[in-house]
mmCIF file of C-alpha atoms in Angstrom:
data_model
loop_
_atom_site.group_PDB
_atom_site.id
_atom_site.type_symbol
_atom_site.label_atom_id
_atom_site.label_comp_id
_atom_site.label_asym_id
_atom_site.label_seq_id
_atom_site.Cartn_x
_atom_site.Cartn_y
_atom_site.Cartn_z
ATOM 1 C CA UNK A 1 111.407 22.925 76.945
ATOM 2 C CA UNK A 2 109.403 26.089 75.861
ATOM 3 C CA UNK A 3 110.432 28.048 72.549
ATOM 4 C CA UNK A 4 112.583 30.739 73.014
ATOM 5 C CA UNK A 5 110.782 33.886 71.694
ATOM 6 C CA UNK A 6 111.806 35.202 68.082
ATOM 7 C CA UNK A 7 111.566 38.973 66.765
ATOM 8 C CA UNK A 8 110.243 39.556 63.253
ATOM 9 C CA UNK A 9 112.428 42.261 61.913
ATOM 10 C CA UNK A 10 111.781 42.529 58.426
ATOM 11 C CA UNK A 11 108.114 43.037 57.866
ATOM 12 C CA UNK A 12 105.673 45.392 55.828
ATOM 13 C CA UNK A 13 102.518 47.214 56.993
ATOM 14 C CA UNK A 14 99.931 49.109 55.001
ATOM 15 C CA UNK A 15 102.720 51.626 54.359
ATOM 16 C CA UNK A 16 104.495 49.361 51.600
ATOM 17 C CA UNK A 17 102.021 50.527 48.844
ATOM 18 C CA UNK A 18 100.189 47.803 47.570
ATOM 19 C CA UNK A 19 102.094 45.441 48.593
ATOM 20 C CA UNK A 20 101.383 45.189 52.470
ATOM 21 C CA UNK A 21 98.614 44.054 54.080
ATOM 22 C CA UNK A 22 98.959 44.628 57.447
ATOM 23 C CA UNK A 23 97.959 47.151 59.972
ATOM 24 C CA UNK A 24 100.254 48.319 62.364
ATOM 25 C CA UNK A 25 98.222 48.148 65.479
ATOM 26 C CA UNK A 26 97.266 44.245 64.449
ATOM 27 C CA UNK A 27 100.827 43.305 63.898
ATOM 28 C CA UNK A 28 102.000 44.296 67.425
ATOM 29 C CA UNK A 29 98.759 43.346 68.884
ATOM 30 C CA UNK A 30 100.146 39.674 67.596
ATOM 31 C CA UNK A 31 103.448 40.118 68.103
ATOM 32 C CA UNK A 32 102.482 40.595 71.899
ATOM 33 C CA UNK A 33 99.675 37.718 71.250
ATOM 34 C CA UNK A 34 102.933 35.297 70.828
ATOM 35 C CA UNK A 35 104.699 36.627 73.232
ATOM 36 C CA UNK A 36 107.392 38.009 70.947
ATOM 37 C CA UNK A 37 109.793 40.929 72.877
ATOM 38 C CA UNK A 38 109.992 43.272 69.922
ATOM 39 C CA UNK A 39 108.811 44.050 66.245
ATOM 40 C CA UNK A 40 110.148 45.647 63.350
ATOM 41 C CA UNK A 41 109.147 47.393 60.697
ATOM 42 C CA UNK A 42 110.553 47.847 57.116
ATOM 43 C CA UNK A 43 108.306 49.196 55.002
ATOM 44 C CA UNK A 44 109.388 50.078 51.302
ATOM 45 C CA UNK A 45 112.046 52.446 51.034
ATOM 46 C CA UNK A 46 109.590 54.894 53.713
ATOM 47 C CA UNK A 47 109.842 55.241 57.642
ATOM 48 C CA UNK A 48 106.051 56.924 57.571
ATOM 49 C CA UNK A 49 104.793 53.991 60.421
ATOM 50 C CA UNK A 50 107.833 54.379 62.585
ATOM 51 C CA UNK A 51 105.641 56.847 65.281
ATOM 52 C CA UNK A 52 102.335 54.451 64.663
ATOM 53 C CA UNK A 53 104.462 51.207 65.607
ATOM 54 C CA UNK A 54 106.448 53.340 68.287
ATOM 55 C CA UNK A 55 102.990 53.912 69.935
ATOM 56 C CA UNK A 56 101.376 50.744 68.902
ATOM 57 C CA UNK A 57 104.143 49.140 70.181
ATOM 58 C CA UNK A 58 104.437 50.698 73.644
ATOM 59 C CA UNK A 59 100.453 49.848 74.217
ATOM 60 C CA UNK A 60 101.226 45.991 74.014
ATOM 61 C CA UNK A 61 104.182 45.904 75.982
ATOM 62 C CA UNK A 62 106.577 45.212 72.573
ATOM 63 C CA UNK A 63 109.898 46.772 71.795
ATOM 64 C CA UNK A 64 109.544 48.703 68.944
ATOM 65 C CA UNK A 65 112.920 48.325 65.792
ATOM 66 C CA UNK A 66 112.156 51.084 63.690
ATOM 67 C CA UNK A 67 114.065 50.278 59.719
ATOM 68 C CA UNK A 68 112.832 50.455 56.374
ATOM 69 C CA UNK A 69 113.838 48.185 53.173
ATOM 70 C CA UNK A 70 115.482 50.095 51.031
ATOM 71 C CA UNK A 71 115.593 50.341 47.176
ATOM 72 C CA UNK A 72 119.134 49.882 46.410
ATOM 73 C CA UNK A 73 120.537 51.224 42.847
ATOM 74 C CA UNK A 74 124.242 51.748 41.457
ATOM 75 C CA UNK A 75 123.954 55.160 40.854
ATOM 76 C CA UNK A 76 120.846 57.345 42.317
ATOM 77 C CA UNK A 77 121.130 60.253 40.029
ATOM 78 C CA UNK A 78 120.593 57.712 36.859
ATOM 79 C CA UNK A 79 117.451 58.960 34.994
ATOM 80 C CA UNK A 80 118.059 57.452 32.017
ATOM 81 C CA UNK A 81 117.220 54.031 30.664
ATOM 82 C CA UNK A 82 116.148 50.825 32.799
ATOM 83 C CA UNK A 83 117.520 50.804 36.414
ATOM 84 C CA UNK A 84 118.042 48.120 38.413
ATOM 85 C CA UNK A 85 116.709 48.270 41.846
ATOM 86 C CA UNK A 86 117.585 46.081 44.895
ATOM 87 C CA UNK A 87 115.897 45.209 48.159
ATOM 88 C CA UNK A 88 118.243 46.025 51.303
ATOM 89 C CA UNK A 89 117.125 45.678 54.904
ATOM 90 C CA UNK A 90 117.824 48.426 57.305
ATOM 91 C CA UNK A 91 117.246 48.739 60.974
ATOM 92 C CA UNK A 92 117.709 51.691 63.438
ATOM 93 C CA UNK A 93 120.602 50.191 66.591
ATOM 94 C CA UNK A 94 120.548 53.503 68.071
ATOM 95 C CA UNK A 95 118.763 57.012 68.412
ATOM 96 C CA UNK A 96 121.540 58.742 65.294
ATOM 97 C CA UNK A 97 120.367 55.097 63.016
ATOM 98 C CA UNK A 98 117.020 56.218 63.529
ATOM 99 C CA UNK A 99 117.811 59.804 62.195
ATOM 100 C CA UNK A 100 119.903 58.345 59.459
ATOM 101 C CA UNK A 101 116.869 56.278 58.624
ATOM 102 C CA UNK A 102 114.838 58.948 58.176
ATOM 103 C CA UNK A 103 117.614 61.460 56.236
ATOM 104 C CA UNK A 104 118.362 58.161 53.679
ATOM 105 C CA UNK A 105 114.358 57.746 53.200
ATOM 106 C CA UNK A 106 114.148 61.397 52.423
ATOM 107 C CA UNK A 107 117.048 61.276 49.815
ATOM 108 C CA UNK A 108 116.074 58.597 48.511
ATOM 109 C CA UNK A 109 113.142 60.761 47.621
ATOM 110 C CA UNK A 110 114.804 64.312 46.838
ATOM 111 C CA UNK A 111 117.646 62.487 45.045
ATOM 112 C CA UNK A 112 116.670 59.250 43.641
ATOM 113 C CA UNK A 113 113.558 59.107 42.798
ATOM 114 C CA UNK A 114 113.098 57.160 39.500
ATOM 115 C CA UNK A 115 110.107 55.564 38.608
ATOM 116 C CA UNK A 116 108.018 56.495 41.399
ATOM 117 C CA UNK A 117 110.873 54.264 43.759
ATOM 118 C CA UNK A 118 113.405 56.160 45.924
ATOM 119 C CA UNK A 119 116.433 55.164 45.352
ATOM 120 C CA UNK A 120 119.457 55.005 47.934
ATOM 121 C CA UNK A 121 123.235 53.937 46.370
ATOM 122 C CA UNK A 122 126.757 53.021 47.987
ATOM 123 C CA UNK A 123 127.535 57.008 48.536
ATOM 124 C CA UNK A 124 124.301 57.551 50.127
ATOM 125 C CA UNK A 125 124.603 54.758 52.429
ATOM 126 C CA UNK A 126 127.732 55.767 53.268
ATOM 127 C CA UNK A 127 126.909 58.865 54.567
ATOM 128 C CA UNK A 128 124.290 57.231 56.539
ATOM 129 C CA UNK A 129 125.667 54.439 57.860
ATOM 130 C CA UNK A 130 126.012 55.307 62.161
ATOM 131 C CA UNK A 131 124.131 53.592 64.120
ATOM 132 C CA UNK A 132 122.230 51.095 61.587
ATOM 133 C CA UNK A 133 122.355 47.714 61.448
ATOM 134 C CA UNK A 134 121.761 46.095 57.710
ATOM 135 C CA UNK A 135 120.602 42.601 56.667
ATOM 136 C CA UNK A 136 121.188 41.438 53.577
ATOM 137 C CA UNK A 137 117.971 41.098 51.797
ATOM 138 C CA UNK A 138 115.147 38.952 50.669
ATOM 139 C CA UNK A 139 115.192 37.711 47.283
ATOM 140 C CA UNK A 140 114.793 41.047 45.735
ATOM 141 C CA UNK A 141 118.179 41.990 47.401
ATOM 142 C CA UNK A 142 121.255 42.530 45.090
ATOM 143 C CA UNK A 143 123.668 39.902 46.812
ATOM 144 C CA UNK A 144 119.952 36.906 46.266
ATOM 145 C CA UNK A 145 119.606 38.461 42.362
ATOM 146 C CA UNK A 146 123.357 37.796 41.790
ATOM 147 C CA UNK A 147 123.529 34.268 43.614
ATOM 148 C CA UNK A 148 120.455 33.271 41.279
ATOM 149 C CA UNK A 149 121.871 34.566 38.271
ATOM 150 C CA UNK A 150 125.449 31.936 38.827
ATOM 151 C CA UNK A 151 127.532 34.889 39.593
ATOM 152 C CA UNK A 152 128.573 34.055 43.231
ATOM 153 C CA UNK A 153 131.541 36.334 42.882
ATOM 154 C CA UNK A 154 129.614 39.665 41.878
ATOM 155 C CA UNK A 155 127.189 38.139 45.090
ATOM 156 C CA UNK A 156 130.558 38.259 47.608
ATOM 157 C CA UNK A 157 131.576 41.569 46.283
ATOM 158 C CA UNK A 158 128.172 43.206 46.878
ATOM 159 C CA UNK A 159 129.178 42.189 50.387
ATOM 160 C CA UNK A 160 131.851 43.301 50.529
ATOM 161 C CA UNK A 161 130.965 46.517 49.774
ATOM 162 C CA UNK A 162 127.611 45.896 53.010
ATOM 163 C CA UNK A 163 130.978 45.315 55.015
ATOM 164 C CA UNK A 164 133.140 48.177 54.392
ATOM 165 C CA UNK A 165 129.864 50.398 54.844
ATOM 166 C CA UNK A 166 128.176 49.268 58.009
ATOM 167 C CA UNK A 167 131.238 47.187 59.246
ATOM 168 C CA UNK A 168 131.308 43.137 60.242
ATOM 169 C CA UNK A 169 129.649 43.880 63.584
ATOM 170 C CA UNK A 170 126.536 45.035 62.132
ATOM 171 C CA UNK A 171 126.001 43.164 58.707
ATOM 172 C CA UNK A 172 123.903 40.378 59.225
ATOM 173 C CA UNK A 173 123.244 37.211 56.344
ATOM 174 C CA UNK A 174 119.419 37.108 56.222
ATOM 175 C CA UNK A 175 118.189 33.611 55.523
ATOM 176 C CA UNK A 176 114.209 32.924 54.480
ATOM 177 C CA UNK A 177 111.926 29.520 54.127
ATOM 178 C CA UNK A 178 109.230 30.152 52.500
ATOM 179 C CA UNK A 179 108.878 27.313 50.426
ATOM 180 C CA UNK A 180 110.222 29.514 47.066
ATOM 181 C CA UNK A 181 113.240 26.935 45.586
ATOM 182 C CA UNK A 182 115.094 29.671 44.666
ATOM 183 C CA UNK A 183 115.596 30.904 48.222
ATOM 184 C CA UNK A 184 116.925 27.801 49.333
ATOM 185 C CA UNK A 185 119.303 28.391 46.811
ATOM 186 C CA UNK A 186 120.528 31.501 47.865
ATOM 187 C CA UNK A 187 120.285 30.212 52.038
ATOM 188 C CA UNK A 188 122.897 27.251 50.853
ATOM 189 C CA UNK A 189 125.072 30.474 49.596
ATOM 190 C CA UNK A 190 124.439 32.444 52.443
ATOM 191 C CA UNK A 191 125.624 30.470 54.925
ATOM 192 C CA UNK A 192 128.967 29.764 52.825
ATOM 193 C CA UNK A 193 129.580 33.354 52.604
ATOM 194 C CA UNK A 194 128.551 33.548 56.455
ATOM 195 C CA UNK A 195 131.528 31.166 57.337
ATOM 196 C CA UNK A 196 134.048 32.559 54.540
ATOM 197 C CA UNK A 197 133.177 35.954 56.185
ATOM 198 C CA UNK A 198 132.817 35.264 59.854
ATOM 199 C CA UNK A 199 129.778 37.015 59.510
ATOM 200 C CA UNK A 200 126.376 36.435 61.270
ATOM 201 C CA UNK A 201 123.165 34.513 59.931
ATOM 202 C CA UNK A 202 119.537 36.211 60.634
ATOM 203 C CA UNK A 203 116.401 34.368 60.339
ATOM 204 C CA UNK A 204 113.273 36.540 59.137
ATOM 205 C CA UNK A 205 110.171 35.668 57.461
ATOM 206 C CA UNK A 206 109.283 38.711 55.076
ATOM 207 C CA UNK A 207 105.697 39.994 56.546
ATOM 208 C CA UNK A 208 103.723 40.722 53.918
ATOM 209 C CA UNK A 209 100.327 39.865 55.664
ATOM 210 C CA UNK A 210 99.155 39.357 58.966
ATOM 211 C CA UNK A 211 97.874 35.284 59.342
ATOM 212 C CA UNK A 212 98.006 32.819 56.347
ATOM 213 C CA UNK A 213 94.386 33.354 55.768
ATOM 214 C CA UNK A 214 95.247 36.778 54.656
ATOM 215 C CA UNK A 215 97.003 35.373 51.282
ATOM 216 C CA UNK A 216 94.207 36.583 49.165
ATOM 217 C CA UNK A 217 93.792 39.343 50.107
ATOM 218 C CA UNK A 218 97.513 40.324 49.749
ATOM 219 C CA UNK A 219 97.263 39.131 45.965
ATOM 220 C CA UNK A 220 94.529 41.450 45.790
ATOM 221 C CA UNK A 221 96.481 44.076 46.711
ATOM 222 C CA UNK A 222 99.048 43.544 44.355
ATOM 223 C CA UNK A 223 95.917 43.071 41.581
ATOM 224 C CA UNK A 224 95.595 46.237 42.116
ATOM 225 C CA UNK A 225 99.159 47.356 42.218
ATOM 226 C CA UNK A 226 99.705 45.826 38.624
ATOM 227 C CA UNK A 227 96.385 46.417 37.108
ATOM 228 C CA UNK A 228 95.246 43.218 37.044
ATOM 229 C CA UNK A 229 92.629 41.183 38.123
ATOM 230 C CA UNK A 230 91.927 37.751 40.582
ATOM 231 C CA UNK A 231 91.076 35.793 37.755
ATOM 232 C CA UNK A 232 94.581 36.196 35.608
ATOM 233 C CA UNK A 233 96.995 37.943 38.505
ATOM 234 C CA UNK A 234 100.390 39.737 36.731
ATOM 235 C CA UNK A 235 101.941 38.772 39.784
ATOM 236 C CA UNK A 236 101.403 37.188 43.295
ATOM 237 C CA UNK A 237 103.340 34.875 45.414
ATOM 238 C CA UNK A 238 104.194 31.557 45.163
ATOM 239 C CA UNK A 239 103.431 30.453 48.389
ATOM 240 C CA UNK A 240 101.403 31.245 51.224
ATOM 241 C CA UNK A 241 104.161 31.849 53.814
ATOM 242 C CA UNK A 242 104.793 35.848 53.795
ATOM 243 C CA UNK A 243 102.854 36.134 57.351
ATOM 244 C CA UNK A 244 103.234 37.048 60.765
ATOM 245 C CA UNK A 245 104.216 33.539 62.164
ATOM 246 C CA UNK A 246 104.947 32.368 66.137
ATOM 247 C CA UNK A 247 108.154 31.893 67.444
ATOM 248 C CA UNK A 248 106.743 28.095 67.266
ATOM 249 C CA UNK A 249 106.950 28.389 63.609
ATOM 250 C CA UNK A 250 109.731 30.100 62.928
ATOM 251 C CA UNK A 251 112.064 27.554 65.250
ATOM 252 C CA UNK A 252 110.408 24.708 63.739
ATOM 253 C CA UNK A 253 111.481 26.588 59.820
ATOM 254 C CA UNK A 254 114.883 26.706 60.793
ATOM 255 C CA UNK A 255 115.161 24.076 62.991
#
């Protein structure tokens, strides 16, 4: 029996700044190499590759899901003191999600911009909500931070709040295995929530780089990102499993 074919839908090109390491062309040259139907792209809180992976996309013969991962704060207009900033995973369903896409990247921008991050809150998302499809998050995402932390109930809340925005239909639970301990702590949550919810589980791997050889030079990237160097890294990954993988190894993760 032959592997029925996944879609990666929450990965990172060269547009994530310092922090992706993959070119767009390559990743749907692979994604096509696999045999995959479609590929998205979620770059950090920017939609700048969605006409590169449109066209890249259309020259392999791959469906192209435009999204971005967004930088989630409480309030966007906070300019004071230390924020806290989320990971949320957005995807375009429709034509008007595409254009919402693109108007909640642009105030994230014009309104929220803090740091150097654009930042997108509750009111924003709100007013952008038609035709987009969220996931959860990786373990940067609000709902992973608070399961983590022991506060399960400031975790269901958080989606509640996903739910009332983008309704049940189109939240999905996102679920990783990438070997990082913590994540299978927040998977064992997920699919809880998932069943107290009636909601739907998604399986995505987090593309950071193209093949597993490409580790190092991802942590170079982020070297540079944090000013740091091979030899004593501020930060890097904890294991090698952020990459573009076949449907093979993605059935066999979650088998």
């Amino acid at each position: 029996m032959s592997t029925a074919g996944c879609a990666h839908l929450h990965v990172h090109s060269e547009y994530s700044l310092l922090d992706g390491a993959c070119k767009i062309e390559k990743l749907a040259a692979r994604a096509a190499e696999f045999g995959q139907p479609a590929l998205g792209l979620t770059d950090h809180g920017v939609m700048n590759g969605a006409v590169e992976l449109h066209e890249a996309c259309r020259k392999h013969g791959v469906k192209p899901i435009l999204g971005l991962e967004a930088y989630f704060v409480d309030d966007r207009r906070a300019r004071d003191g230390r924020v806290e900033r989320n990971h949320l995973t957005l995807v375009a369903e429709t034509e008007q999600g595409f254009r919402n896409l693109v108007k909640l990247s642009s105030a994230g921008f014009s309104e929220g911009l803090h740091r150097g991050k654009p930042g997108v809150d509750l009111e924003l998302l709100q007013s952008h909500a038609e035709g987009v499809i969220c996931l959860t998050g990786c373990l940067a995402s609000r709902t992973s931070r608070r399961i983590a932390e022991g506060k399960p109930k400031a975790a269901r809340a958080h989606l509640d709040e996903l739910v009332q925005i983008f309704g049940p239909e189109d939240v999905y639970f996102e679920l990783q295995r990438n070997g990082v301990a913590e994540q299978e702590q927040v998977n064992e949550a997920m699919r809880g929530f998932a069943a107290e919810m009636g909601g739907k589980l998604v399986a995505t791997a987090d593309v950071h780089y193209l093949r597993k050889e490409d580790y190092h030079h991802h942590t170079a990237l982020l070297c540079v990102q944090t000013k740091s160097t091979l030899a004593a890294p501020k930060m890097s990954f904890e294991t090698n499993e952020f990459y573009l993988k076949s449907s093979e190894e993605m059935a066999e993760a979650f088998a």
